[in-house]
Short mmCIF file of C-alpha atoms and ligand atoms in Angstrom, two decimals:
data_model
loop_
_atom_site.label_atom_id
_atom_site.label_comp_id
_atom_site.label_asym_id
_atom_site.label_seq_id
_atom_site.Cartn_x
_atom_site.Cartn_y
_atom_site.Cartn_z
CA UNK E 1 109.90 113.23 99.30
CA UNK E 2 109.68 110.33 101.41
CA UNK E 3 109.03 110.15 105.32
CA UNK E 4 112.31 109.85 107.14
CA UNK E 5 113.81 111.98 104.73
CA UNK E 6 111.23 114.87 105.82
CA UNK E 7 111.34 113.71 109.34
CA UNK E 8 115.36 114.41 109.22
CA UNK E 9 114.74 117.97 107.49
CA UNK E 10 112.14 118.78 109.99
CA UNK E 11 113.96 117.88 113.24
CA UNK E 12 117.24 119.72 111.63
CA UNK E 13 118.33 122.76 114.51
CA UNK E 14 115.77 125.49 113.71
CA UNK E 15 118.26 128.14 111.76
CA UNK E 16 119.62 125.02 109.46
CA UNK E 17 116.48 124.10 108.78
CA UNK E 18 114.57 127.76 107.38
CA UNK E 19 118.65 128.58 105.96
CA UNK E 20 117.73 125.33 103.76
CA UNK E 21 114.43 126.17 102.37
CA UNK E 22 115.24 130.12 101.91
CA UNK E 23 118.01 128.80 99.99
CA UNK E 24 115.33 126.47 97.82
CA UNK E 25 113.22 129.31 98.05
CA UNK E 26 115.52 131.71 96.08
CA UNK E 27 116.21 129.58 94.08
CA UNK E 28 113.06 129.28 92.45
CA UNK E 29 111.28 131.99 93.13
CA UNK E 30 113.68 134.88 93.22
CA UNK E 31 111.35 137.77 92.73
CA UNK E 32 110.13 138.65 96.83
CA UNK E 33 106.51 138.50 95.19
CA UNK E 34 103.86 137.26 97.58
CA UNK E 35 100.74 136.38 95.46
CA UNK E 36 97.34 137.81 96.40
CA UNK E 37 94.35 135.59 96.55
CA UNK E 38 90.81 136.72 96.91
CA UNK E 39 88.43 133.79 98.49
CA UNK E 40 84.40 134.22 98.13
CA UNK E 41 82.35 131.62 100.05
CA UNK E 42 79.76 131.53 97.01
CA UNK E 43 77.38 128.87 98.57
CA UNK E 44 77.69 128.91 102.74
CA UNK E 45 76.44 126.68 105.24
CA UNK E 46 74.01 123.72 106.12
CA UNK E 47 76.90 120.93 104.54
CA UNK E 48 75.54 117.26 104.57
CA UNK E 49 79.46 116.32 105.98
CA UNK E 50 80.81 116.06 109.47
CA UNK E 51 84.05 118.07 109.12
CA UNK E 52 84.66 118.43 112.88
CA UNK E 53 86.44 121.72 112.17
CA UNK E 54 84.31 123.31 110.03
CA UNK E 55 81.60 126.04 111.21
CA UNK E 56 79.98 125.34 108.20
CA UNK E 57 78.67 121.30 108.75
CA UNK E 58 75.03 121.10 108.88
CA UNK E 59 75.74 118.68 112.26
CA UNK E 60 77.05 121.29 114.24
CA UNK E 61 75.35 124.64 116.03
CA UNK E 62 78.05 127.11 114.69
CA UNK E 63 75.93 130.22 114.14
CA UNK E 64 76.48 129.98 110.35
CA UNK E 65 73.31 129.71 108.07
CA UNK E 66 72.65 127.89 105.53
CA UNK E 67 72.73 130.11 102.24
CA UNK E 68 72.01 129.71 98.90
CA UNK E 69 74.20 129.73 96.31
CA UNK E 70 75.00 133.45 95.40
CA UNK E 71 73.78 135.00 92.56
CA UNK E 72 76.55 135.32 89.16
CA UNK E 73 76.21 139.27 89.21
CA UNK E 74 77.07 139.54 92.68
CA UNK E 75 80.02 137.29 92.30
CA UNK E 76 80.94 138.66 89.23
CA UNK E 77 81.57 142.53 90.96
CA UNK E 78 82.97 140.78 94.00
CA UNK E 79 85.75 139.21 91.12
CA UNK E 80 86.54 142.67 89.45
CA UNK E 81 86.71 144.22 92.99
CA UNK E 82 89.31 141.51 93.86
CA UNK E 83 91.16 142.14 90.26
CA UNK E 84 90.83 145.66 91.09
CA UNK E 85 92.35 145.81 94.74
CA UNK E 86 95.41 143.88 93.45
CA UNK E 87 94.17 139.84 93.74
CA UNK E 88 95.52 137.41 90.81
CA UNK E 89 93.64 134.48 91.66
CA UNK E 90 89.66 134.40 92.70
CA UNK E 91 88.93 131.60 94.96
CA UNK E 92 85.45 130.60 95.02
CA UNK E 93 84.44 128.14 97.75
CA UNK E 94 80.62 125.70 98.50
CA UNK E 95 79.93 123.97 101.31
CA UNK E 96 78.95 121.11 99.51
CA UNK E 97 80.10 117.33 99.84
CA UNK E 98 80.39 117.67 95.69
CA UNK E 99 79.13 118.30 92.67
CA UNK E 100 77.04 115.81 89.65
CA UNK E 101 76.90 116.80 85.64
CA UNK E 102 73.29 117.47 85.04
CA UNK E 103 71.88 118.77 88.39
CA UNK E 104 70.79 122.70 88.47
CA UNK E 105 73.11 124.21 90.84
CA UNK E 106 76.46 122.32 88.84
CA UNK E 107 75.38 124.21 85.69
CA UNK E 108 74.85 127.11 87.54
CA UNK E 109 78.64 127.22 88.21
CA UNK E 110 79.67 126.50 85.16
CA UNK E 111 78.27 129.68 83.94
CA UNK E 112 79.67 131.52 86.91
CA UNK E 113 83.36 130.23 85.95
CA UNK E 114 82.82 131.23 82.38
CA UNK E 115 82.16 134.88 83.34
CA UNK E 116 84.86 135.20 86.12
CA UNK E 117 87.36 133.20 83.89
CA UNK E 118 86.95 136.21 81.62
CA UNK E 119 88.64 138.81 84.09
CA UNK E 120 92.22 137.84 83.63
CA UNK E 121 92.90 136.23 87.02
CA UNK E 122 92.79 132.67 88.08
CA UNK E 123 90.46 131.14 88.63
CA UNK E 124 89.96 128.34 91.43
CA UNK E 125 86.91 126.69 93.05
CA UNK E 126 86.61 124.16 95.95
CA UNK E 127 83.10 122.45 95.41
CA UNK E 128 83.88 118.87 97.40
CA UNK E 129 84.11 115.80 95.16
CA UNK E 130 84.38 115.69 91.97
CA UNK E 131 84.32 112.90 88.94
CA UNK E 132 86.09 112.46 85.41
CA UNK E 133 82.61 114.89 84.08
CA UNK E 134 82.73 117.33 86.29
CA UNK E 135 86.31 117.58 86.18
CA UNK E 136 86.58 118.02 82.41
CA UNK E 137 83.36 120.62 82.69
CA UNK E 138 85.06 122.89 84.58
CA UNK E 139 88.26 122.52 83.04
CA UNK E 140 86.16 123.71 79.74
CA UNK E 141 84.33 126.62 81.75
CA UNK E 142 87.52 128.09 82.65
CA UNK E 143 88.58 126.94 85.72
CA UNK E 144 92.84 126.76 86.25
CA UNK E 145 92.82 125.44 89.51
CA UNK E 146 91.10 123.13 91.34
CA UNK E 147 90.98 122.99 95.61
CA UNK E 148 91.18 120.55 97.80
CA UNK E 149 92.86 119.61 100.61
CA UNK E 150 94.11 116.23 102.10
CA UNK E 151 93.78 117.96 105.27
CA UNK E 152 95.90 116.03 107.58
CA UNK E 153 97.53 112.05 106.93
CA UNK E 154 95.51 109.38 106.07
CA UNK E 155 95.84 107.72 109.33
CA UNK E 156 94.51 110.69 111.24
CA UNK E 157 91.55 111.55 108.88
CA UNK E 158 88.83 108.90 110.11
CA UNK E 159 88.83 110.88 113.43
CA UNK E 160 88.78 114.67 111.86
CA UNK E 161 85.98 113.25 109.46
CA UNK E 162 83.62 110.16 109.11
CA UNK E 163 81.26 111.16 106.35
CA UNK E 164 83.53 110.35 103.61
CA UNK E 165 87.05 109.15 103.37
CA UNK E 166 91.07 109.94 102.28
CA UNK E 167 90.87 107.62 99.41
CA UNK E 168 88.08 109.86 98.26
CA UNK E 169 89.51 112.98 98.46
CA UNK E 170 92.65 111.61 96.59
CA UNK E 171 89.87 110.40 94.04
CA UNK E 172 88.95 113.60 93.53
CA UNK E 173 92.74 114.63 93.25
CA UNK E 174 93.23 112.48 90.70
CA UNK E 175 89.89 113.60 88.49
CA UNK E 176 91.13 117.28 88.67
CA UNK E 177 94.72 116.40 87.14
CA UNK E 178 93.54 114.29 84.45
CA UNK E 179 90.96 116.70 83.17
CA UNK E 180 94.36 119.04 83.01
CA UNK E 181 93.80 121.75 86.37
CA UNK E 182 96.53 122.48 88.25
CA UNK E 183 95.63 121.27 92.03
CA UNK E 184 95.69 123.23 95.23
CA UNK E 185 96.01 120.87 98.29
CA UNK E 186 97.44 120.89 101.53
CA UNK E 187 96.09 120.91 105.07
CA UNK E 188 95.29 122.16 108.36
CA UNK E 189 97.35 122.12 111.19
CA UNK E 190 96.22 121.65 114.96
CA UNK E 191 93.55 119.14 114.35
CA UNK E 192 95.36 117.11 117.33
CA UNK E 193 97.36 115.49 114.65
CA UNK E 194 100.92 114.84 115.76
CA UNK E 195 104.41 116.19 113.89
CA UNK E 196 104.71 112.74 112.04
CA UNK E 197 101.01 112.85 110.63
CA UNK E 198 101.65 116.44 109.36
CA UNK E 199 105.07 114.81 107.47
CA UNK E 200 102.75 111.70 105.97
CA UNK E 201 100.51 114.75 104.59
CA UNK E 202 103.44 116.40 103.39
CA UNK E 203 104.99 112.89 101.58
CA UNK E 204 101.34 111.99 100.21
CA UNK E 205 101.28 115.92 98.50
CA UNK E 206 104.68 115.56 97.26
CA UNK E 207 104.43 112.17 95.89
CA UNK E 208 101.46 113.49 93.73
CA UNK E 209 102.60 113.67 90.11
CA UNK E 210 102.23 116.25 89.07
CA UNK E 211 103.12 118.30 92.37
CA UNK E 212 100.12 120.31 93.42
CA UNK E 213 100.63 123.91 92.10
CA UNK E 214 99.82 125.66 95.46
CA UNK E 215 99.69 124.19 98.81
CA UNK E 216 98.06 125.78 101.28
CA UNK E 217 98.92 125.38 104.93
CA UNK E 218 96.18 126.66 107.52
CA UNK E 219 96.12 126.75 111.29
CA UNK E 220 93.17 125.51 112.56
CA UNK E 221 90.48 128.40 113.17
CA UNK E 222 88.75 127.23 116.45
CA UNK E 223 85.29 127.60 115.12
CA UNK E 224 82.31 127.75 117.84
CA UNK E 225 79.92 125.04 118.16
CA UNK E 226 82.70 122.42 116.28
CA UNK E 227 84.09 119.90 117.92
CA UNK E 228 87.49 121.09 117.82
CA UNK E 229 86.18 124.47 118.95
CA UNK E 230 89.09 124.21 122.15
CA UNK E 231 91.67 122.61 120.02
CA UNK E 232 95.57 123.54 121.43
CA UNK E 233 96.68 126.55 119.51
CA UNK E 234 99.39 125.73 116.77
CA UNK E 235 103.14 126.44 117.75
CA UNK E 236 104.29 129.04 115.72
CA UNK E 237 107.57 127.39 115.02
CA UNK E 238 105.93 124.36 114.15
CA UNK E 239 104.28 126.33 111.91
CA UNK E 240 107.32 127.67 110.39
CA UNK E 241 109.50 124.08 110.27
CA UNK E 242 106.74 122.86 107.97
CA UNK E 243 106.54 125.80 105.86
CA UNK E 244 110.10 125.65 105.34
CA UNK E 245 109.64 121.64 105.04
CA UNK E 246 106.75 122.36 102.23
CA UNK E 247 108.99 124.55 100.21
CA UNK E 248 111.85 122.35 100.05
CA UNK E 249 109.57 119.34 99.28
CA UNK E 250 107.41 121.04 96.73
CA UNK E 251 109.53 123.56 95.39
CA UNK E 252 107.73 124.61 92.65
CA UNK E 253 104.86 125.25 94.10
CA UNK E 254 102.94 128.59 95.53
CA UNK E 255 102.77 127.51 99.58
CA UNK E 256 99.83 129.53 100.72
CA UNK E 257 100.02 130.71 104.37
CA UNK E 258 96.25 130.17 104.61
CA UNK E 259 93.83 130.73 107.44
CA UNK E 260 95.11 131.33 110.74
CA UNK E 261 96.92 134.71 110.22
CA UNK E 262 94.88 136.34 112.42
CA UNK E 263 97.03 134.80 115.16
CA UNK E 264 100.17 136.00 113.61
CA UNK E 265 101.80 138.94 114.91
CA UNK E 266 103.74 140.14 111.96
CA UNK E 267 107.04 139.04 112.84
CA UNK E 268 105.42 135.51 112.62
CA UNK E 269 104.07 136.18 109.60
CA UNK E 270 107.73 137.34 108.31
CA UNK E 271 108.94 134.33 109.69
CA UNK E 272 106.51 132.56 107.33
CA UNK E 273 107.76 134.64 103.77
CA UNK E 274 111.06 133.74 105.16
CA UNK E 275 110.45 130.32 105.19
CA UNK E 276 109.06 129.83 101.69
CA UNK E 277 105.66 130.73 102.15
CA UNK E 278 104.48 133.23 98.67
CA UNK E 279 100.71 133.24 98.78
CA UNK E 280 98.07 135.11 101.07
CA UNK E 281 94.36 134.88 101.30
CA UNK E 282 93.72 138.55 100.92
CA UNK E 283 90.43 140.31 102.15
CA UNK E 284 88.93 140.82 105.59
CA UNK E 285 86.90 137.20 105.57
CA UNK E 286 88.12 133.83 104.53
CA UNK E 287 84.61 132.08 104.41
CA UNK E 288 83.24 132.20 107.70
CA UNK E 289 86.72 133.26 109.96
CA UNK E 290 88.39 136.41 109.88
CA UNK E 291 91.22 137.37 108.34
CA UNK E 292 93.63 140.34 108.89
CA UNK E 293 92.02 143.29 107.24
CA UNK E 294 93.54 144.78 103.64
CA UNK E 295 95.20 147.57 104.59
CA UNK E 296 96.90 145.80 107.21
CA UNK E 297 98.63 143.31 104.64
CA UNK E 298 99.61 146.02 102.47
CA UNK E 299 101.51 147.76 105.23
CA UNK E 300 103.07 144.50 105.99
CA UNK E 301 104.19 143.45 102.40
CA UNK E 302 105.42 147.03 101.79
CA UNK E 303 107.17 146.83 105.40
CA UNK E 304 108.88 143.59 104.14
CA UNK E 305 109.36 144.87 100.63
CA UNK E 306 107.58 142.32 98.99
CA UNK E 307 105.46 142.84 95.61
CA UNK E 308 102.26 141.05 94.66
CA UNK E 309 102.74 138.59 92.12
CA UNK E 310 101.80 139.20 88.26
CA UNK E 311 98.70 136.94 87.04
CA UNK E 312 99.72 133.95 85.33
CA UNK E 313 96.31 133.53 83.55
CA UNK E 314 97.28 129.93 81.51
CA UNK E 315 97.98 128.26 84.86
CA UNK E 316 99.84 125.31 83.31
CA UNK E 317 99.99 122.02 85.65
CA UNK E 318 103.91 121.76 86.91
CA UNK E 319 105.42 119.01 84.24
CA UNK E 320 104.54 115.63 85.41
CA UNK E 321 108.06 113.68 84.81
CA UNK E 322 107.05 110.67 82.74
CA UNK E 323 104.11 107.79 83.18
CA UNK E 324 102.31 108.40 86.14
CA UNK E 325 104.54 106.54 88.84
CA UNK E 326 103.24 104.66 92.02
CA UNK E 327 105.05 106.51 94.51
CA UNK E 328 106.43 104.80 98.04
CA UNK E 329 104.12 107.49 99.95
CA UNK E 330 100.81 106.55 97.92
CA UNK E 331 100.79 102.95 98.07
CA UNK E 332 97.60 101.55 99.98
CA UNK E 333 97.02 105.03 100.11
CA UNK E 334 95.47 105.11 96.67
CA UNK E 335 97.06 108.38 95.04
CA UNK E 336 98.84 107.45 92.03
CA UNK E 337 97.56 103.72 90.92
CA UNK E 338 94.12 102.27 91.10
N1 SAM R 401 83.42 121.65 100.85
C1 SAM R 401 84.62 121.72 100.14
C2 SAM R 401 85.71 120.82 100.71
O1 SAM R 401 85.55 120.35 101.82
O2 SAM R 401 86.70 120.61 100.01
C3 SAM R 401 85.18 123.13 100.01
C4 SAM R 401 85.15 124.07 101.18
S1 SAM R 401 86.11 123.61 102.61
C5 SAM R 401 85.57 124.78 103.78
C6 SAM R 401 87.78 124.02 102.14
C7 SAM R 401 88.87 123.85 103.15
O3 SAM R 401 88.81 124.87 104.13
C8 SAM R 401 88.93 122.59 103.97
O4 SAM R 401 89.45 121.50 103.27
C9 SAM R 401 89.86 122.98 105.09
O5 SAM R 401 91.20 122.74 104.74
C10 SAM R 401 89.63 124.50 105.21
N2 SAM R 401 88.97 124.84 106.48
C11 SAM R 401 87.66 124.71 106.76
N3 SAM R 401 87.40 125.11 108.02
C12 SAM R 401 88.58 125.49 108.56
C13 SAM R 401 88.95 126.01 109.83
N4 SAM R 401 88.06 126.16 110.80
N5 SAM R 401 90.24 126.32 110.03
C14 SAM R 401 91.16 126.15 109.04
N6 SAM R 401 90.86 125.67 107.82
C15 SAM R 401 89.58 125.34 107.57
C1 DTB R 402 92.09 126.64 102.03
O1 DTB R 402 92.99 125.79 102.12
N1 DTB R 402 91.73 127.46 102.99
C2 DTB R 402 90.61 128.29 102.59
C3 DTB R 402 90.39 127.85 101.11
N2 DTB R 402 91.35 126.82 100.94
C4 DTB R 402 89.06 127.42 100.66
C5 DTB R 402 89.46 128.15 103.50
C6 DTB R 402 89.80 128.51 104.93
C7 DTB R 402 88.54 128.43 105.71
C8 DTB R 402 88.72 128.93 107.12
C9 DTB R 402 87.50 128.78 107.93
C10 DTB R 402 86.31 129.57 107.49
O2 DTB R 402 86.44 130.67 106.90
O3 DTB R 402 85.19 129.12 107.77
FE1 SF4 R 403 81.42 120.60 104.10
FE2 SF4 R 403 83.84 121.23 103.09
FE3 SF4 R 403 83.07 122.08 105.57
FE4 SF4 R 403 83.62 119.50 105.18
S1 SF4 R 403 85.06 121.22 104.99
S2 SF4 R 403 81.82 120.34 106.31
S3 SF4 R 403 82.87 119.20 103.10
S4 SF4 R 403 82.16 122.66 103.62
#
């Protein structure tokens, strides 16, 4: 969708605006399901990149330690603990900058994703960059989704991160569709970004062709020791106006009301479902942050009478509509041609 056209939806009177995308919302997705995902930081700590948000940056003193990557049993019961407690999609997460064909700890994933892929739920990982190998390797080992976010608009990126760059993560993008896994990407909001770099994000992740399958929208955690540690809180009907503004762009697509719910009360949260948003980290801990407890969300999605969605292990990509097309929002910005 392209810029002014998301800038007019997002500006519309509050009520018009969520009235728009509950309508989208229903539209295609008229079962009130809410999907659970589990997310398992499988490799923590001591990154080689600058993030300025993330606790888990080598550069920073954040209190996290470096870890190494987890072992495949231990991942494997945390997986069938997830599938047991009601999760449909297990989200494994390394702080790494990426990953190479050939190199130990690569093939060590690989045969984690085989065994987890063999549990019935979907299976995503977030590993940092990625080329045309890796891509097709994991595809192979199981994987049905592939993570990672754009963050914020290309124009505000250089000063959230300097150790590697937009046009790389929409590299990466790229590598994950053609090797045929659905992508996950969205972004983070309160990074000091202002309402028109969240709607550039938004027109870069729905000019991507195929449309990302879920888009997850977090509010910054403040983590200690970062350098956006006393970022400004995120409005929580700014939140809402781009939830609503996600759903009708991408409507399709699972919008994931990602970290930050532990500064939700749950009429906020409500607000969110509302909105459009049908997808919840589920579990006490995100990867380093907090996140409301289980039994919490259970009494909420019960309160709201909301089911958790049925496992959709084949994970198709949404259809891409024709040739890949350069789209207004990705030229210079390096998306959809090279
Ligand atoms: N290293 C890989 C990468 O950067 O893609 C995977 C892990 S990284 C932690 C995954 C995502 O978590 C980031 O792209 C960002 O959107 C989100 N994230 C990290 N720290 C966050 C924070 N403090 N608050 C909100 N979201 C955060
Ligand atoms: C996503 O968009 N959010 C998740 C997941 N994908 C990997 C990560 C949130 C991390 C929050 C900060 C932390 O736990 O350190
Ligand atoms: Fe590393 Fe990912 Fe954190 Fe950036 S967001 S510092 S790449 S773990």
């Amino acid at each position: 969708m392209e810029y002014q056209a998301l800038h007019r939806l997002y500006h519309l009177p509050f009520f018009e605006l969520i009235q728009e995308s509950r309508r989208v919302h229903e539209s295609h997705w008229p079962e009130n399901e809410v999907q659970l995902c589990t997310l398992l930081s499988i490799k923590t700590g001591g990154c080689s990149e600058d993030c300025s948000y993330c606790a888990q940056s080598a550069r920073y003193t954040t209190g996290v330690k470096a870890d190494r990557l987890m072992g495949k049993e231990e991942i494997v019961s945390r997986a069938e603990a997830a599938r047991a407690n009601g999760s449909t999609r297990f989200c494994m997460g390394a702080a790494w900058r990426g990953v190479r064909a050939g190199t130990e700890r690569f093939e060590k994933v690989l045969d984690i994703v085989k065994d987890v892929s063999q549990l019935g739920m979907e299976v995503c990982v977030t590993l940092g960059e990625l080329g045309p190998d890796e891509a097709r390797m994991l595809k192979e080992a199981g994987v049905t989704a592939y993570n990672h976010n754009i963050d914020t608009s290309p124009e505000h990126y250089s000063k959230i991160v300097t150790t590697h760059t937009f046009q790389d993560r929409l590299k990466t993008i790229r590598c994950a569709q053609d090797a045929g896994m659905s992508v996950c990407s969205g972004g983070i909001l309160g990074l000091g970004e202002t309402v028109e770099d969240r709607l550039r994000m938004l027109e870069i992740l729905s000019g991507f062709n195929p449309h990302p399958e879920s888009v997850p929208i977090n509010s910054l955690m403040p983590m200690p020791g970062t350098p956006l540690e006393g970022a400004e809180v995120v409005d929580v009907f700014d939140l809402v106006r781009m939830i609503a503004c996600t759903r009708i762009a991408i409507p399709g697509a699972k919008v994931r009301l990602s970290a930050g719910r532990t500064r939700l009360s749950k009429e906020a949260q409500a607000l969110c479902f509302f909105a459009g948003a049908n997808s919840i980290f589920y579990g006490d801990r995100l990867l380093t942050a907090a996140n409301p407890a289980v039994a919490a969300d259970r009494a909420l999605l019960a309160e709201l009478n909301l089911s958790a969605q049925v496992p959709d292990p084949m994970l198709a990509p949404p259809d891409k509509d024709g040739e890949r097309e350069l789209s207004p929002a990705c030229v210079g910005a390096g998306c959809c041609g090279d």
